[in-house]
Amino acid sequence: MTSFLVKCAGKDNNEYLKQQVQVKNPYLETMEEDILYHFSLGTKTHNLPEMFGDIKFVCVGGSANRMKAFAQFIHQELKMTGNPEEIRDICEGTDRYCMYKVGPVLSVSHGMGVPSISIMLHELIKLLHHAHCRDVVLFRLGTSGGIGLAPGTVVVTEKAVDHSFRPQFEQVVLGKVVTRSTELDEGVAAELLQCSSELQNIPTVIGNTMCTHDFYEGQGRLDGALCSFSPEEKQEYLRKAYEAGVRNIEMESTVFAAMCRVCCLKAAVVCVTLLNRFEGDQISSPHDVLVEYQQRPQVLVSHFIKKRLGQI
């Protein structure tokens, strides 16, 4: 398959990578000031090129605590100067998201679900554009429910799919449904898979990821406050998902993939599975085991970043 970057930019990848991060809104350039409200940043109140112009990698995840921990982890991995415990939250003026900068790496929380990550991505992509960033790779790091995989397996997403296993995201704009493709960059996925082969104890597969709009009914769980289907119907749906190439389920991947694709950004979704949904609905692994699982996407992406920076 031809890389989507070629399709997006209409030119070869090397030429594309010389360009800054793109936005797809002609009205931004006419604005006197662009206020990134949910980041508590703005084009007049902050020097965004000076603050963020050297960013090459952006890692986003749902939990504020987890993204702070990742920032401290990558600080140590890149052997940065200073105390990682003293990294400052750039978005401390708001309680909506957190943001930490460690050299060329930006670590940002996005909350839970499509609406929350969508808001964050609009402002993040604008921030990268205003800062004149170039050749940026975005990663979504997260947890998920596996389908036919052992707990602890890392899934690098090939396509983010909806409830009907279609690689698309439907956005309602002015009352009309706009459908966007959710294929992710093959080159980055292959590079991540290669990185996993160089690490120990991080089993990794490439597969499709199903994105749902909730944690319980939308994911076929039997343990929510509401349940209108039988265990047999649940298993049949999961079986169909597996046959469609789905290997895990989470709640943000389709809009992440769609928005990055529209803006011609290389991106990857890297989520660890906390359980095999064929075997149950509730996460029952011990806390220390879950903590180690949750670190696996961070370790894998850190290895990718260090290789790109020539530190391995």
Coordinates of C-alpha atoms in Angstrom, one line a residue:
M1 CA 0.0 0.0 0.0
T2 CA 1.3 3.5 -0.8
S3 CA 2.1 5.5 2.3
F4 CA -0.7 7.9 3.1
L5 CA 1.8 10.7 3.4
V6 CA 2.3 10.6 -0.3
K7 CA -1.4 10.8 -0.9
C8 CA -1.7 13.6 1.7
A9 CA 1.1 15.8 0.5
G10 CA 1.0 15.0 -3.2
K11 CA 4.8 14.6 -3.2
D12 CA 7.4 12.2 -2.0
N13 CA 8.0 11.6 1.7
N14 CA 11.4 13.4 1.9
E15 CA 9.9 16.6 0.5
Y16 CA 6.9 16.3 2.8
L17 CA 9.1 15.9 5.9
K18 CA 10.6 19.3 5.2
Q19 CA 7.2 20.9 5.7
Q20 CA 5.8 22.1 9.0
V21 CA 2.8 20.5 10.6
Q22 CA -0.3 21.3 8.6
V23 CA -3.8 22.4 9.6
K24 CA -6.9 22.2 7.5
N25 CA -8.6 25.4 8.4
P26 CA -8.2 28.4 6.1
Y27 CA -9.6 30.8 8.8
L28 CA -6.8 30.3 11.3
E29 CA -4.4 32.6 9.4
T30 CA -6.9 35.4 9.5
M31 CA -7.2 35.3 13.3
E32 CA -5.5 38.0 15.3
E33 CA -4.9 35.5 18.1
D34 CA -5.5 31.8 18.5
I35 CA -6.4 30.9 22.1
L36 CA -5.7 27.3 22.9
Y37 CA -8.2 27.4 25.7
H38 CA -8.0 23.9 27.1
F39 CA -4.2 24.1 27.2
S40 CA -4.2 27.6 28.7
L41 CA -1.9 28.7 25.9
G42 CA -2.2 31.3 23.1
T43 CA -0.4 32.7 20.1
K44 CA -0.1 36.2 21.8
T45 CA 0.4 35.2 25.4
H46 CA 3.1 32.6 24.6
N47 CA 6.0 32.3 22.2
L48 CA 5.0 28.9 20.8
P49 CA 7.9 28.6 18.3
E50 CA 10.4 29.2 21.1
M51 CA 8.6 26.8 23.5
F52 CA 7.8 24.0 21.1
G53 CA 9.6 24.5 17.9
D54 CA 12.0 21.6 18.5
I55 CA 9.3 19.0 19.1
K56 CA 9.7 15.8 17.1
F57 CA 7.7 13.3 19.0
V58 CA 4.3 13.7 20.8
C59 CA 3.0 11.0 23.1
V60 CA -0.5 11.2 24.3
G61 CA -2.5 9.1 26.8
G62 CA -5.6 9.2 28.8
S63 CA -4.3 9.5 32.3
A64 CA -2.7 12.7 33.6
N65 CA -0.6 10.7 36.1
R66 CA 0.5 8.2 33.5
M67 CA 1.6 10.9 31.1
K68 CA 3.6 12.6 33.9
A69 CA 5.2 9.3 34.6
F70 CA 6.1 8.9 31.0
A71 CA 7.6 12.3 30.9
Q72 CA 9.8 11.4 33.9
F73 CA 10.7 8.1 32.3
I74 CA 11.7 9.5 28.9
H75 CA 13.7 12.2 30.8
Q76 CA 15.8 9.4 32.3
E77 CA 15.9 7.4 29.0
L78 CA 17.2 10.4 27.1
K79 CA 19.7 11.2 29.9
M80 CA 18.4 14.8 30.1
T81 CA 19.9 17.1 32.7
G82 CA 18.0 18.2 35.7
N83 CA 15.7 16.4 38.1
P84 CA 12.8 14.5 36.4
E85 CA 10.7 15.0 39.5
E86 CA 10.8 18.7 38.9
I87 CA 9.3 18.6 35.4
R88 CA 6.6 21.3 35.2
D89 CA 3.1 20.9 33.8
I90 CA 2.9 23.5 31.0
C91 CA -0.9 23.4 31.3
E92 CA -1.0 24.0 35.0
G93 CA -3.3 26.9 34.3
T94 CA -6.1 24.5 33.6
D95 CA -7.2 21.1 35.0
R96 CA -8.5 19.8 31.7
Y97 CA -5.2 18.3 30.3
C98 CA -1.6 18.1 31.4
M99 CA 1.5 18.7 29.2
Y100 CA 5.2 18.0 29.8
K101 CA 8.1 18.8 27.5
V102 CA 11.3 16.7 27.7
G103 CA 13.7 17.8 25.0
P104 CA 12.1 16.9 21.6
V105 CA 9.3 14.9 23.3
L106 CA 5.9 16.2 24.3
S107 CA 3.8 14.2 26.7
V108 CA 0.1 15.2 26.9
S109 CA -3.0 13.7 28.6
H110 CA -6.2 13.4 26.6
G111 CA -8.8 12.1 29.0
M112 CA -11.2 9.3 28.2
G113 CA -13.2 8.8 25.0
V114 CA -13.5 10.4 21.6
P115 CA -14.9 13.8 22.6
S116 CA -12.1 14.4 25.1
I117 CA -9.2 13.4 22.8
S118 CA -10.8 15.2 19.9
I119 CA -10.7 18.6 21.7
M120 CA -7.1 17.9 22.8
L121 CA -6.0 17.0 19.2
H122 CA -7.5 20.1 17.6
E123 CA -5.5 22.3 20.0
L124 CA -2.4 20.1 19.9
I125 CA -2.2 20.1 16.1
K126 CA -2.7 23.9 16.0
L127 CA 0.0 24.2 18.7
L128 CA 2.5 22.2 16.5
H129 CA 1.5 24.3 13.5
H130 CA 1.9 27.6 15.2
A131 CA 5.3 26.5 16.6
H132 CA 6.5 25.6 13.1
C133 CA 7.3 22.0 14.1
R134 CA 8.4 19.7 11.3
D135 CA 8.7 15.9 10.9
V136 CA 6.6 15.1 14.0
V137 CA 5.5 11.6 14.9
L138 CA 2.4 11.2 17.2
F139 CA 1.8 8.2 19.4
R140 CA -1.3 7.3 21.5
L141 CA -0.2 5.2 24.4
G142 CA -2.8 3.3 26.3
T143 CA -4.5 0.3 27.7
S144 CA -7.1 -1.9 26.1
G145 CA -9.1 -5.1 26.2
G146 CA -7.6 -7.8 24.1
I147 CA -9.4 -10.1 21.8
G148 CA -7.7 -13.5 21.5
L149 CA -4.5 -12.2 23.0
A150 CA -2.8 -12.9 26.3
P151 CA -2.9 -10.1 28.8
G152 CA 0.2 -7.9 28.5
T153 CA 0.4 -8.1 24.7
V154 CA 1.1 -4.8 23.0
V155 CA -1.0 -4.1 19.9
V156 CA 0.3 -1.6 17.3
T157 CA -2.8 -0.6 15.4
E158 CA -2.9 -1.2 11.6
K159 CA -6.4 0.3 11.2
A160 CA -8.7 1.8 13.8
V161 CA -12.2 0.5 13.2
D162 CA -15.7 1.3 14.3
H163 CA -18.4 -0.9 15.8
S164 CA -19.0 -2.5 12.4
F165 CA -15.3 -3.1 11.9
R166 CA -15.1 -0.4 9.2
P167 CA -11.8 1.6 9.1
Q168 CA -13.6 5.0 9.4
F169 CA -14.6 7.7 11.7
E170 CA -17.9 9.6 11.4
Q171 CA -17.9 13.2 12.4
V172 CA -21.1 15.3 12.5
V173 CA -20.4 18.7 11.0
L174 CA -23.3 21.2 10.7
G175 CA -25.8 18.4 11.0
K176 CA -24.1 16.3 8.3
V177 CA -22.1 13.1 8.7
V178 CA -18.5 13.4 7.4
T179 CA -16.7 10.1 7.0
R180 CA -12.9 10.0 7.4
S181 CA -10.4 7.2 6.9
T182 CA -8.6 5.8 9.9
E183 CA -5.6 4.0 8.4
L184 CA -2.4 4.6 10.2
D185 CA 1.2 4.9 8.9
E186 CA 2.6 1.5 7.9
G187 CA 6.2 2.6 8.2
V188 CA 5.9 3.7 11.8
A189 CA 4.0 0.5 12.7
A190 CA 6.7 -1.7 11.1
E191 CA 9.4 0.3 12.9
L192 CA 7.7 -0.3 16.2
L193 CA 7.4 -4.0 15.5
Q194 CA 11.1 -4.1 14.8
C195 CA 11.8 -2.2 18.0
S196 CA 9.7 -4.8 19.9
S197 CA 11.9 -7.6 18.6
E198 CA 14.9 -5.8 20.1
L199 CA 13.4 -5.7 23.6
Q200 CA 12.7 -8.5 26.0
N201 CA 9.4 -9.4 27.5
I202 CA 7.2 -7.1 25.3
P203 CA 5.1 -9.3 23.1
T204 CA 3.8 -7.2 20.3
V205 CA 1.5 -7.7 17.3
I206 CA 0.1 -5.5 14.6
G207 CA -3.7 -5.7 14.3
N208 CA -6.9 -3.7 14.0
T209 CA -8.2 -1.8 17.0
M210 CA -11.9 -1.3 17.6
C211 CA -12.9 2.1 19.0
T212 CA -16.2 2.3 21.0
H213 CA -18.1 5.2 22.6
D214 CA -18.3 3.7 26.0
F215 CA -16.6 1.1 28.3
Y216 CA -19.5 -1.2 29.0
E217 CA -22.4 -1.8 26.6
G218 CA -20.5 -0.7 23.5
Q219 CA -17.7 -3.2 24.3
G220 CA -20.1 -6.0 25.0
R221 CA -19.5 -6.3 28.7
L222 CA -21.9 -8.3 30.9
D223 CA -21.0 -6.3 34.1
G224 CA -22.4 -2.8 33.5
A225 CA -25.4 -1.2 35.1
L226 CA -27.3 -2.1 31.8
C227 CA -27.1 -5.2 29.7
S228 CA -29.6 -6.2 27.1
F229 CA -27.7 -9.2 25.5
S230 CA -26.7 -12.7 26.4
P231 CA -23.2 -14.2 27.0
E232 CA -23.6 -16.1 23.8
E233 CA -24.4 -13.0 21.8
K234 CA -21.4 -11.3 23.4
Q235 CA -19.1 -14.1 22.4
E236 CA -20.4 -14.2 18.9
Y237 CA -19.8 -10.5 18.4
L238 CA -16.2 -10.8 19.7
R239 CA -15.7 -13.7 17.4
K240 CA -16.8 -11.6 14.4
A241 CA -14.5 -8.8 15.5
Y242 CA -11.6 -11.3 15.7
E243 CA -12.3 -12.6 12.3
A244 CA -12.3 -9.0 11.0
G245 CA -8.7 -8.6 12.3
V246 CA -9.6 -6.8 15.5
R247 CA -7.1 -7.6 18.3
N248 CA -8.1 -5.0 20.9
I249 CA -10.8 -2.6 22.0
E250 CA -10.4 1.0 23.4
M251 CA -12.1 4.4 23.1
E252 CA -10.0 6.9 21.2
S253 CA -8.2 5.4 18.2
T254 CA -10.6 6.3 15.4
V255 CA -10.7 10.0 15.9
F256 CA -6.9 10.0 16.6
A257 CA -6.2 8.2 13.4
A258 CA -8.6 10.2 11.3
M259 CA -7.4 13.6 12.5
C260 CA -3.7 12.7 12.1
R261 CA -4.4 11.4 8.6
V262 CA -6.3 14.5 7.5
C263 CA -3.5 16.7 8.7
C264 CA -0.8 14.4 7.1
L265 CA 0.8 13.5 10.5
K266 CA 2.6 10.3 10.9
A267 CA 1.0 8.5 13.9
A268 CA 0.7 5.2 15.7
V269 CA -1.6 3.7 18.4
V270 CA 0.2 1.5 20.8
C271 CA -1.9 -0.1 23.5
V272 CA -1.3 -2.9 25.9
T273 CA -4.1 -5.5 26.6
L274 CA -5.1 -5.9 30.2
L275 CA -7.2 -9.0 29.7
N276 CA -8.5 -11.3 27.0
R277 CA -12.2 -10.4 26.5
F278 CA -13.0 -14.0 25.4
E279 CA -12.3 -15.0 28.9
G280 CA -14.0 -12.3 30.9
D281 CA -14.9 -8.7 31.3
Q282 CA -13.3 -7.5 34.6
I283 CA -9.7 -6.8 35.1
S284 CA -8.4 -9.0 37.8
S285 CA -4.6 -9.0 37.5
P286 CA -2.7 -7.9 40.6
H287 CA -1.8 -4.2 40.8
D288 CA 1.9 -4.7 40.3
V289 CA 1.3 -6.8 37.2
L290 CA -1.0 -4.1 35.8
V291 CA 1.6 -1.4 36.4
E292 CA 4.2 -3.4 34.5
Y293 CA 1.8 -4.0 31.6
Q294 CA 1.0 -0.3 31.4
Q295 CA 4.7 0.5 31.1
R296 CA 5.1 -1.7 28.1
P297 CA 3.9 0.8 25.5
Q298 CA 6.1 3.5 27.1
V299 CA 9.2 1.3 26.9
L300 CA 8.5 0.4 23.3
V301 CA 7.9 4.0 22.2
S302 CA 10.9 5.1 24.2
H303 CA 13.1 2.6 22.3
F304 CA 11.7 4.0 19.0
I305 CA 12.5 7.5 20.0
K306 CA 16.0 6.7 21.1
K307 CA 16.7 4.9 17.8
R308 CA 15.4 7.9 15.8
L309 CA 17.6 10.2 17.8
G310 CA 20.6 7.9 17.2
Q311 CA 21.0 7.0 20.9
I312 CA 20.8 3.3 20.2

